[in-house]
XYZ file of C-alpha atoms in Angstrom:
662
model
C -39.142 130.319 181.820
C -42.841 130.018 181.001
C -44.868 127.735 183.267
C -47.684 126.526 181.010
C -49.324 124.638 183.866
C -50.313 127.824 185.652
C -51.729 129.886 182.817
C -54.630 132.114 183.797
C -56.978 133.081 180.943
C -57.456 136.603 182.306
C -53.741 137.305 182.815
C -50.974 137.695 180.229
C -49.678 134.323 179.122
C -46.088 135.438 178.633
C -44.016 138.419 179.638
C -42.054 139.609 176.617
C -42.642 138.601 172.997
C -39.934 139.586 170.523
C -40.750 139.552 166.805
C -37.750 139.758 164.478
C -38.891 140.944 161.057
C -41.902 143.249 160.833
C -43.293 142.372 157.434
C -46.849 141.175 156.829
C -46.485 137.881 158.735
C -44.316 139.119 161.595
C -46.331 142.304 161.979
C -49.658 140.458 161.969
C -48.396 137.974 164.554
C -47.189 140.823 166.785
C -50.340 142.909 166.418
C -52.681 139.974 167.001
C -50.979 138.952 170.224
C -50.605 142.550 171.422
C -54.322 143.112 170.879
C -55.159 139.842 172.651
C -53.461 140.884 175.882
C -51.598 137.584 176.113
C -48.235 139.375 176.284
C -47.157 142.017 178.767
C -44.894 143.550 176.137
C -44.368 143.072 172.396
C -40.982 144.182 171.064
C -40.222 144.503 167.360
C -36.877 144.208 165.576
C -36.358 145.265 161.971
C -33.472 146.584 159.869
C -35.648 149.271 158.271
C -36.019 152.436 160.423
C -39.281 153.368 158.702
C -40.778 149.956 159.488
C -39.777 150.314 163.125
C -41.357 153.768 163.302
C -44.594 152.629 161.653
C -44.826 149.517 163.830
C -45.023 151.647 166.975
C -47.309 154.291 165.447
C -49.756 151.669 164.150
C -49.889 149.791 167.435
C -48.273 146.680 166.002
C -45.712 146.565 168.846
C -45.129 148.354 172.118
C -41.606 149.373 171.173
C -38.905 148.635 168.611
C -35.180 148.036 168.829
C -32.507 148.091 166.146
C -30.185 146.030 168.338
C -31.133 142.349 168.396
C -29.262 141.633 171.635
C -31.028 144.416 173.531
C -34.429 143.343 172.196
C -33.951 139.706 173.227
C -32.945 140.460 176.816
C -35.531 138.880 179.109
C -37.568 137.522 176.185
C -39.996 134.662 176.802
C -40.765 133.966 173.128
C -38.757 135.060 170.074
C -40.556 134.827 166.723
C -38.250 134.776 163.680
C -40.117 136.272 160.710
C -37.273 137.116 158.342
C -36.818 135.970 154.712
C -35.904 132.312 154.606
C -32.361 132.761 153.286
C -31.658 135.350 155.995
C -32.472 132.793 158.665
C -28.980 131.271 158.726
C -27.260 134.558 159.640
C -29.947 135.421 162.181
C -29.628 132.061 163.935
C -25.844 132.404 163.990
C -26.207 135.747 165.811
C -28.743 134.362 168.267
C -26.429 131.458 169.064
C -23.864 133.920 170.454
C -26.353 135.441 172.911
C -27.568 134.382 176.322
C -31.231 133.726 175.550
C -32.015 132.271 178.959
C -35.137 130.110 178.761
C -36.592 131.923 175.743
C -38.656 129.866 173.311
C -37.646 130.246 169.654
C -40.029 129.764 166.758
C -40.217 130.846 163.114
C -42.599 131.299 160.179
C -40.502 130.002 157.270
C -42.241 128.112 154.464
C -39.488 125.456 154.291
C -38.573 123.727 157.519
C -35.677 121.441 156.651
C -33.271 124.286 155.981
C -34.313 126.075 159.202
C -33.630 122.961 161.263
C -30.267 122.464 159.550
C -29.297 126.103 160.089
C -30.308 126.018 163.758
C -28.419 122.784 164.331
C -25.301 124.228 162.727
C -25.537 127.523 164.609
C -26.219 126.092 168.071
C -24.310 122.824 167.698
C -27.558 120.906 168.194
C -31.212 121.680 167.613
C -32.334 123.713 170.656
C -34.976 121.887 172.671
C -36.920 125.149 173.017
C -37.027 125.863 169.267
C -40.439 125.097 167.716
C -40.351 125.408 163.891
C -43.595 126.730 162.435
C -45.250 127.816 159.206
C -48.484 129.835 158.935
C -50.246 129.161 155.633
C -51.653 132.636 155.223
C -50.794 135.749 153.321
C -52.025 138.740 151.386
C -51.187 140.574 148.201
C -50.222 143.483 150.469
C -46.869 143.561 152.215
C -44.933 145.472 154.834
C -45.675 146.377 158.418
C -48.459 148.730 157.331
C -50.385 145.671 156.079
C -50.298 144.044 159.543
C -53.661 142.452 160.288
C -54.516 140.906 163.648
C -57.109 138.702 161.904
C -54.761 137.431 159.175
C -54.390 133.921 160.598
C -57.993 133.351 161.617
C -59.413 130.199 159.988
C -56.064 129.471 158.330
C -53.738 126.600 158.988
C -50.516 126.864 160.923
C -48.202 123.860 160.787
C -45.790 123.267 163.649
C -42.973 120.782 163.036
C -41.579 119.764 166.435
C -38.670 117.343 166.593
C -38.139 114.468 169.006
C -36.051 116.677 171.290
C -38.530 119.588 171.320
C -39.691 120.379 174.850
C -43.440 119.696 175.237
C -43.823 122.864 177.318
C -42.304 125.011 174.560
C -44.504 123.353 171.947
C -47.581 123.966 174.094
C -46.815 127.695 174.376
C -46.311 128.210 170.631
C -49.380 126.113 169.843
C -51.469 128.219 172.253
C -50.244 131.524 170.810
C -51.307 130.553 167.288
C -54.666 129.235 168.463
C -55.310 132.525 170.247
C -54.932 134.188 166.846
C -57.725 131.963 165.491
C -55.465 129.609 163.543
C -56.146 125.923 162.929
C -52.919 124.418 164.273
C -51.576 121.052 163.144
C -48.349 119.228 163.938
C -46.309 117.519 161.222
C -42.861 116.041 160.694
C -40.323 118.376 159.085
C -39.764 116.182 156.024
C -43.489 115.657 155.493
C -44.145 119.397 155.712
C -41.596 120.184 153.030
C -42.951 117.481 150.701
C -46.556 118.632 151.132
C -45.784 122.318 150.642
C -43.580 121.559 147.642
C -46.604 119.965 145.976
C -49.396 122.286 147.076
C -47.687 125.681 147.151
C -44.191 125.730 145.717
C -44.850 123.756 142.511
C -47.952 125.822 141.552
C -45.921 129.017 141.926
C -43.114 127.539 139.837
C -45.581 126.603 137.084
C -47.223 130.030 137.127
C -43.880 131.856 136.955
C -42.693 129.514 134.205
C -45.818 129.755 132.048
C -46.048 133.542 132.165
C -42.330 133.876 131.444
C -42.583 131.415 128.547
C -45.479 133.275 126.947
C -43.937 136.693 127.582
C -40.812 135.691 125.639
C -42.799 134.950 122.482
C -42.861 137.494 119.672
C -46.649 137.495 119.624
C -46.932 137.940 123.387
C -49.145 141.024 123.078
C -51.773 139.071 121.144
C -51.553 136.167 123.574
C -52.135 138.267 126.675
C -54.770 140.418 124.980
C -57.020 137.391 124.535
C -56.251 135.694 127.840
C -59.501 134.765 129.571
C -60.420 134.288 133.209
C -58.875 130.834 133.426
C -55.471 132.197 132.459
C -55.772 135.041 134.944
C -56.819 132.680 137.739
C -53.990 130.240 137.076
C -51.282 132.853 136.694
C -52.353 135.272 139.450
C -49.650 133.927 141.749
C -46.991 134.820 139.171
C -47.404 138.328 140.581
C -45.935 137.193 143.914
C -42.685 138.587 145.315
C -39.921 137.085 143.117
C -37.198 137.537 145.752
C -39.211 135.695 148.381
C -39.964 132.817 146.015
C -36.368 132.691 144.839
C -35.442 132.106 148.481
C -38.134 129.473 148.992
C -37.138 127.398 145.964
C -33.494 127.412 146.957
C -34.325 126.544 150.557
C -36.671 123.674 149.666
C -35.057 122.614 146.404
C -34.803 118.886 147.172
C -38.515 118.466 147.891
C -39.424 120.762 144.980
C -37.282 118.727 142.582
C -38.886 115.449 143.674
C -42.354 116.900 143.194
C -41.378 118.502 139.888
C -39.981 115.219 138.553
C -43.208 113.400 139.414
C -45.282 116.115 137.770
C -43.046 116.137 134.691
C -43.584 112.388 134.303
C -47.354 112.847 134.552
C -47.168 115.767 132.112
C -45.261 113.608 129.622
C -47.992 110.964 129.888
C -50.606 113.647 129.256
C -48.666 114.871 126.220
C -48.499 111.313 124.885
C -52.269 110.987 125.288
C -52.858 114.196 123.317
C -50.389 113.085 120.646
C -52.053 109.665 120.335
C -55.585 111.041 120.438
C -56.239 108.886 123.513
C -59.556 110.344 124.619
C -60.035 107.724 127.324
C -56.788 108.706 129.045
C -57.595 112.415 128.777
C -61.093 111.898 130.137
C -59.705 109.926 133.045
C -57.196 112.619 133.996
C -59.671 115.483 133.638
C -62.457 113.675 135.505
C -60.206 112.641 138.378
C -58.809 116.167 138.616
C -62.222 117.798 138.686
C -63.590 115.398 141.269
C -60.450 115.608 143.398
C -60.668 119.390 143.483
C -64.334 119.289 144.499
C -63.598 116.589 147.069
C -60.746 118.464 148.725
C -62.615 121.770 148.553
C -65.380 120.204 150.639
C -62.859 118.874 153.142
C -61.259 122.309 153.465
C -64.631 124.021 153.713
C -65.553 121.826 156.659
C -62.321 122.397 158.550
C -59.911 125.296 158.431
C -62.119 127.779 156.640
C -65.269 127.729 158.760
C -65.842 128.823 162.293
C -65.738 126.110 164.909
C -69.114 124.439 165.315
C -70.947 124.964 168.578
C -73.329 122.473 170.143
C -76.681 124.199 170.551
C -80.049 122.839 171.564
C -82.619 123.394 168.824
C -86.356 123.303 169.386
C -88.548 122.242 166.473
C -92.256 123.002 166.596
C -94.360 120.577 164.542
C -97.934 121.311 163.551
C -100.440 119.201 161.631
C -99.777 119.546 157.938
C -103.024 118.199 156.561
C -103.295 115.397 154.034
C -100.761 114.217 151.456
C -101.749 113.760 147.841
C -100.172 113.521 144.410
C -97.497 111.479 142.657
C -93.804 111.563 143.601
C -90.608 109.693 142.786
C -88.148 109.104 145.610
C -84.346 109.000 145.133
C -82.680 105.874 143.785
C -82.083 102.747 145.846
C -78.893 103.063 147.890
C -78.010 99.365 147.870
C -78.321 99.116 144.099
C -76.415 102.390 143.626
C -73.472 100.976 145.601
C -73.402 97.769 143.602
C -73.796 99.474 140.230
C -70.539 101.364 140.822
C -68.687 98.283 142.047
C -69.720 95.898 139.300
C -69.611 98.559 136.580
C -66.006 99.283 137.565
C -65.083 95.588 137.367
C -66.881 95.054 134.066
C -65.353 95.247 130.613
C -66.814 98.145 128.646
C -68.868 101.209 129.526
C -71.766 100.902 131.978
C -74.463 103.571 132.035
C -76.367 104.088 135.289
C -79.550 106.138 135.652
C -81.252 107.021 138.914
C -78.027 106.806 140.942
C -78.498 107.979 144.521
C -76.209 110.959 145.106
C -75.973 110.367 148.850
C -72.803 110.357 150.919
C -72.603 106.572 151.261
C -72.920 105.804 147.552
C -70.590 108.675 146.690
C -68.013 107.158 149.056
C -68.087 103.981 146.969
C -67.803 105.997 143.764
C -64.812 107.939 145.086
C -63.122 104.725 146.231
C -63.136 103.325 142.701
C -61.944 106.622 141.273
C -59.068 106.405 143.731
C -58.325 102.959 142.287
C -58.032 104.263 138.738
C -61.546 103.816 137.349
C -62.802 106.623 135.103
C -66.314 107.549 136.251
C -68.271 110.441 134.745
C -70.914 112.134 136.863
C -73.073 111.854 138.777
C -75.196 114.434 137.015
C -78.912 114.334 137.805
C -78.552 110.682 138.735
C -76.680 109.681 135.584
C -73.274 107.999 135.891
C -70.996 106.608 133.181
C -68.461 104.006 134.320
C -65.510 103.023 132.137
C -64.885 99.534 133.488
C -61.361 98.173 133.910
C -62.186 94.476 134.203
C -61.784 92.183 137.194
C -58.023 92.631 137.280
C -57.698 96.285 136.259
C -57.882 98.079 139.598
C -54.834 100.056 140.711
C -53.585 100.837 144.219
C -55.221 103.891 145.764
C -52.767 106.718 146.514
C -53.491 106.367 150.235
C -56.066 104.984 152.674
C -59.533 104.735 151.152
C -61.866 106.921 153.213
C -65.461 105.645 153.264
C -67.155 108.114 155.580
C -70.002 106.385 157.404
C -70.674 103.706 154.794
C -70.566 100.211 156.260
C -71.827 98.832 152.944
C -68.821 100.290 151.128
C -66.333 98.902 153.631
C -67.748 95.397 153.876
C -68.298 94.866 150.160
C -64.984 96.431 149.176
C -63.125 94.174 151.591
C -64.216 91.163 149.535
C -62.964 92.679 146.287
C -59.718 94.020 147.701
C -58.795 90.755 149.417
C -58.050 89.314 145.970
C -56.013 92.196 144.531
C -52.243 92.267 144.064
C -51.833 95.441 146.139
C -52.334 96.429 149.774
C -55.312 98.566 150.736
C -56.421 100.326 153.899
C -60.091 101.139 154.470
C -60.959 103.889 156.944
C -64.075 105.778 157.936
C -65.458 108.384 160.281
C -65.828 107.982 164.044
C -69.146 106.171 163.695
C -67.948 103.651 161.107
C -64.816 103.057 163.177
C -67.026 101.541 165.891
C -68.730 99.046 163.576
C -67.810 95.315 163.697
C -65.827 94.128 160.673
C -64.770 90.651 161.809
C -68.047 89.366 160.408
C -66.466 89.824 156.957
C -62.792 89.637 157.927
C -63.009 86.177 159.515
C -64.587 84.305 156.571
C -62.278 86.152 154.173
C -59.344 84.935 156.243
C -60.707 81.397 155.854
C -60.515 81.980 152.091
C -56.833 82.922 152.406
C -57.037 86.691 152.788
C -54.652 88.539 155.081
C -56.560 91.263 156.918
C -55.585 93.420 159.881
C -58.122 95.347 161.953
C -58.111 97.538 165.018
C -59.140 96.235 168.443
C -62.242 94.030 168.510
C -62.236 93.744 164.730
C -63.116 97.373 164.089
C -61.821 99.703 161.338
C -59.439 100.678 159.970
C -58.992 97.512 157.914
C -55.683 96.826 156.197
C -55.978 94.197 153.467
C -52.726 92.724 152.203
C -52.485 92.060 148.490
C -50.935 89.184 146.596
C -52.706 86.320 148.390
C -54.655 83.750 146.374
C -58.142 83.018 147.603
C -59.800 79.619 147.712
C -63.506 78.956 147.463
C -65.419 78.618 150.716
C -68.622 77.000 151.893
C -69.875 79.325 154.587
C -72.981 79.350 156.759
C -73.542 82.839 158.101
C -74.194 83.082 161.862
C -76.438 86.098 161.286
C -78.523 87.381 158.388
C -76.473 90.018 156.564
C -76.652 90.976 152.905
C -73.349 92.797 153.312
C -71.515 89.663 154.491
C -73.118 87.557 151.774
C -72.259 90.099 149.081
C -68.691 90.466 150.357
C -68.045 86.730 150.061
C -69.718 86.404 146.663
C -67.578 89.252 145.319
C -64.460 87.597 146.739
C -65.657 84.400 145.073
C -65.276 86.049 141.652
C -61.514 85.686 142.208
C -61.296 82.556 144.379
C -60.194 79.150 143.151
C -63.229 76.863 142.966
C -66.766 77.531 144.148
C -67.823 79.922 146.888
C -71.117 79.074 148.573
C -72.922 81.181 151.164
C -75.952 80.069 153.175
C -77.969 82.609 155.148
C -80.135 81.864 158.201
C -82.883 84.232 157.042
C -83.649 86.003 153.757
C -81.613 89.143 153.040
C -81.611 91.474 150.060
C -80.361 89.764 146.913
C -79.320 92.772 144.815
C -75.792 91.405 144.390
C -76.985 88.080 142.972
C -79.406 89.784 140.591
C -76.877 92.354 139.407
C -74.106 89.792 138.904
C -76.437 87.950 136.546
C -77.181 91.231 134.799
C -73.452 91.669 134.163
C -73.226 88.158 132.712
C -71.852 86.275 135.708
C -73.732 83.037 136.504
C -74.966 82.827 140.093
C -76.670 79.724 141.423
C -79.385 80.283 144.023
C -81.007 77.347 145.804
C -83.259 78.455 148.613
C -81.103 80.158 151.249
C -77.851 79.282 149.462
C -76.081 81.293 146.757
C -72.981 80.130 144.867
C -70.529 81.687 142.434
C -67.410 80.409 140.683
C -64.405 82.263 139.356
C -63.541 82.352 135.684
C -66.399 84.525 134.470
C -65.977 88.068 133.225
C -68.389 90.916 133.796
C -69.780 92.643 130.722
C -70.889 96.282 130.822
C -74.614 96.935 130.798
C -77.266 99.591 131.379
C -78.718 99.983 134.865
C -81.841 101.906 135.833
C -81.867 102.237 139.605
C -85.403 102.000 141.037
C -86.652 104.270 143.807
C -85.359 103.417 147.268
C -87.920 101.571 149.373
C -86.271 102.834 152.571
C -86.857 106.422 151.429
C -90.383 105.459 150.356
C -91.107 104.199 153.876
C -91.291 107.748 155.246
C -93.996 108.665 152.739
C -95.848 105.374 153.248
C -96.077 106.064 156.975
C -96.891 109.764 156.567
C -99.742 109.103 154.146
C -101.047 106.265 156.328
C -101.357 108.402 159.471
C -102.464 111.720 157.898
C -106.237 111.682 157.439
C -107.522 112.070 153.898
C -104.189 111.252 152.257
C -103.750 109.417 148.961
C -100.244 109.289 147.515
C -98.584 107.415 144.647
C -94.857 106.632 144.820
C -93.605 105.883 141.327
C -91.006 103.327 140.189
C -90.140 101.933 143.625
C -88.040 98.793 143.942
C -90.060 95.936 145.443
C -87.369 93.319 145.673
C -88.980 90.538 147.767
C -86.034 90.712 150.182
C -86.822 94.381 150.881
C -90.620 94.541 151.148
C -90.855 93.880 154.887
C -91.896 97.494 155.498
C -94.909 97.071 153.207
C -95.872 93.745 154.789
C -95.578 95.115 158.338
C -97.604 98.244 157.541
C -100.295 96.113 155.911
C -100.450 93.917 159.032
C -100.997 97.130 160.994
C -103.918 97.987 158.729
C -102.270 100.259 156.157
C -103.975 100.605 152.764
C -101.105 100.022 150.313
C -101.537 98.632 146.799
C -98.947 97.799 144.143
C -99.673 99.051 140.631
C -97.901 98.783 137.273
C -95.641 95.964 138.463
C -92.749 95.209 136.120
C -89.102 94.158 136.037
C -86.328 96.621 135.190
C -82.747 95.406 134.912
C -83.500 92.258 136.873
C -85.166 94.152 139.735
C -88.954 94.136 140.319
C -90.477 97.622 140.531
C -93.969 99.016 141.004
C -95.918 102.169 141.733
C -97.079 102.194 145.371
C -100.485 103.720 146.119
C -101.079 104.458 149.810
C -104.251 105.816 151.400
C -104.820 106.984 154.955
C -105.995 104.210 157.264
C -106.491 103.482 160.955
C -103.429 101.576 162.178
C -103.355 99.051 165.009
C -100.481 97.722 167.099
C -99.143 94.251 166.317
C -96.474 91.779 167.314
C -94.092 92.056 164.372
C -93.294 88.588 162.968
C -89.586 87.848 163.380
C -89.512 86.466 159.837
C -90.151 90.009 158.564
C -87.448 91.671 160.670
C -84.526 91.062 158.244
C -86.701 92.330 155.385
C -87.282 95.701 157.083
C -84.111 96.145 159.117
C -83.479 99.675 157.794
C -87.060 100.899 158.135
C -87.800 100.282 161.823
C -87.233 103.860 163.033
C -90.017 105.147 160.792
C -92.127 102.042 161.454
C -92.044 103.014 165.113
C -93.489 106.393 164.179
C -96.389 104.441 162.693
C -96.523 102.316 165.852
C -96.711 105.447 168.006
C -99.765 106.570 166.014
C -101.432 103.146 166.049
C -104.023 101.884 168.533
C -102.606 99.317 170.905
C -99.145 97.955 171.573
C -96.513 97.115 168.944
C -93.825 94.583 169.897
C -90.534 94.028 168.040
C -88.229 91.088 168.796
C -85.168 89.636 167.059
C -83.770 93.005 165.966
C -80.375 93.012 167.713
C -78.735 94.086 164.427
C -80.218 97.561 164.938
C -77.706 98.265 167.704
C -74.702 98.055 165.341
C -75.893 100.297 162.533
C -74.426 103.788 162.006
C -76.182 104.627 165.278
C -77.962 102.640 167.972
C -81.331 102.652 166.234
C -83.080 100.922 169.124
C -82.027 103.788 171.383
C -83.289 106.273 168.792
C -86.598 104.437 168.499
């Protein structure tokens, strides 16, 4: 029996490892662990005498046996790496032996049939059997292709059952991790469904397509002119047909369910081609392209890169001289968020220029794609949104992941509270610490049903099918996100929704709603909206982001001899606190070419170097510069005298504790 509590890194982890089946996977597993020194002895078992001979000569194993019973005597771990349809007979033989406290595991690509076979052979699923599946391979095969590095940076899925011994699971998990694998645990049924969709179905399609084309009379002409796309798609049709025959028979139930779903989607695609439905085709192709890029990024960050190490980096900064010239900063993030949201809910096609291609705004864009909205781009800041109307959103296929974007989560919660379907909003570790009751509580007063984690933090689950009623709400704190959330919910609520803020906050939502044809009443600190209006598609030109401009305003102010022009910057009066504060400190900033674009005031900002002085920042300006204080404190550090900031508690609950940073 292996005592995992007393493992010593320098000593072998287990005594005897037995690998049954010395093909590519079994041989690579054996060689990797033999090379690692984690096993005192590695014993191979294979029906082929030549494979047994090569395994010893190539250093894959210490010795080989042709008798399974002899090989398994005194074994600590037995790895079953035989073809999947041979597993039943192998397990039946093992069930007749005295295996002692040996841990059993396997590498089959379908787990349900392995569990069923083991249960039938042993009378019950052995507690020390840990089903497993390495998602790795090579176009080479046989023991001579054994590669100790084969599993590095590849996923291995273990599918323990309720009765699986934790100690046995820990040993198998450790062995795979020592080979460099990214190990995950999953339920048996879930594994088979996932692999049916991501591995088994693609192979079935590739085999089927190549076979279909090969049977045609003109097959020579077809294959002669096949381009790279055909070769890429059908490469896996060159896989071992016997192995895949076994896999499809072993996992046929999950494959059939996945195939039926795909066939239904394929029929819908055929109907779209037949009807000349370009909108439907564009939606499918756009979603597919974006989904592939999205998941490729996820995979690139996880299983296919080396583990990140925390290292201290030292940056040496030297004076860079003066700044001069004319620049245009990226588009405003707040307006980019709202352009996607309202464009998706509008009727018709909305064109957006200057969209900020940052992670937060892209999280909003992906969320609406997940809910069935066709969105083209972004490409060089240009986005085309095919709106579905206020009631055209569809349930997302799963939880909506919003990264670190609090704006996305809070504004979306208002929209989703009025839908007919349930939604779950999740985010990264940072967003999961942010308070969401500030939107959840007033939405509940409107009739929404919302569940959150402890202390009102994400994830948020919003139940669909609940009618909202208008609300008169006085916000306890100044927050454009809370105000916008409630106004968006008010588009669906019965009656009027009125929000009063204690201090001015950005009013992009009110301005953009008007731009989409929805009447919004603003009276001082109070904004109101009523349901019954529709949103009409429009053209949006996103101005430069004033938060991004702030870095250049400060840099040019403190670098002697600088004169810089920032073109087409949004100067919404609810966002210009950074300009007002810098001017109070003595900055030389002038606004030129002032104009209004799409309901938003914009201007070119000219900034010249100036001697700055410390000030007590007026609390009335704090909400108007809440996102710019980190860089404002750089200016304060370069100013003469003391700068004092009060009334900025909101900075502690941003994506980081900005006060601590400052």
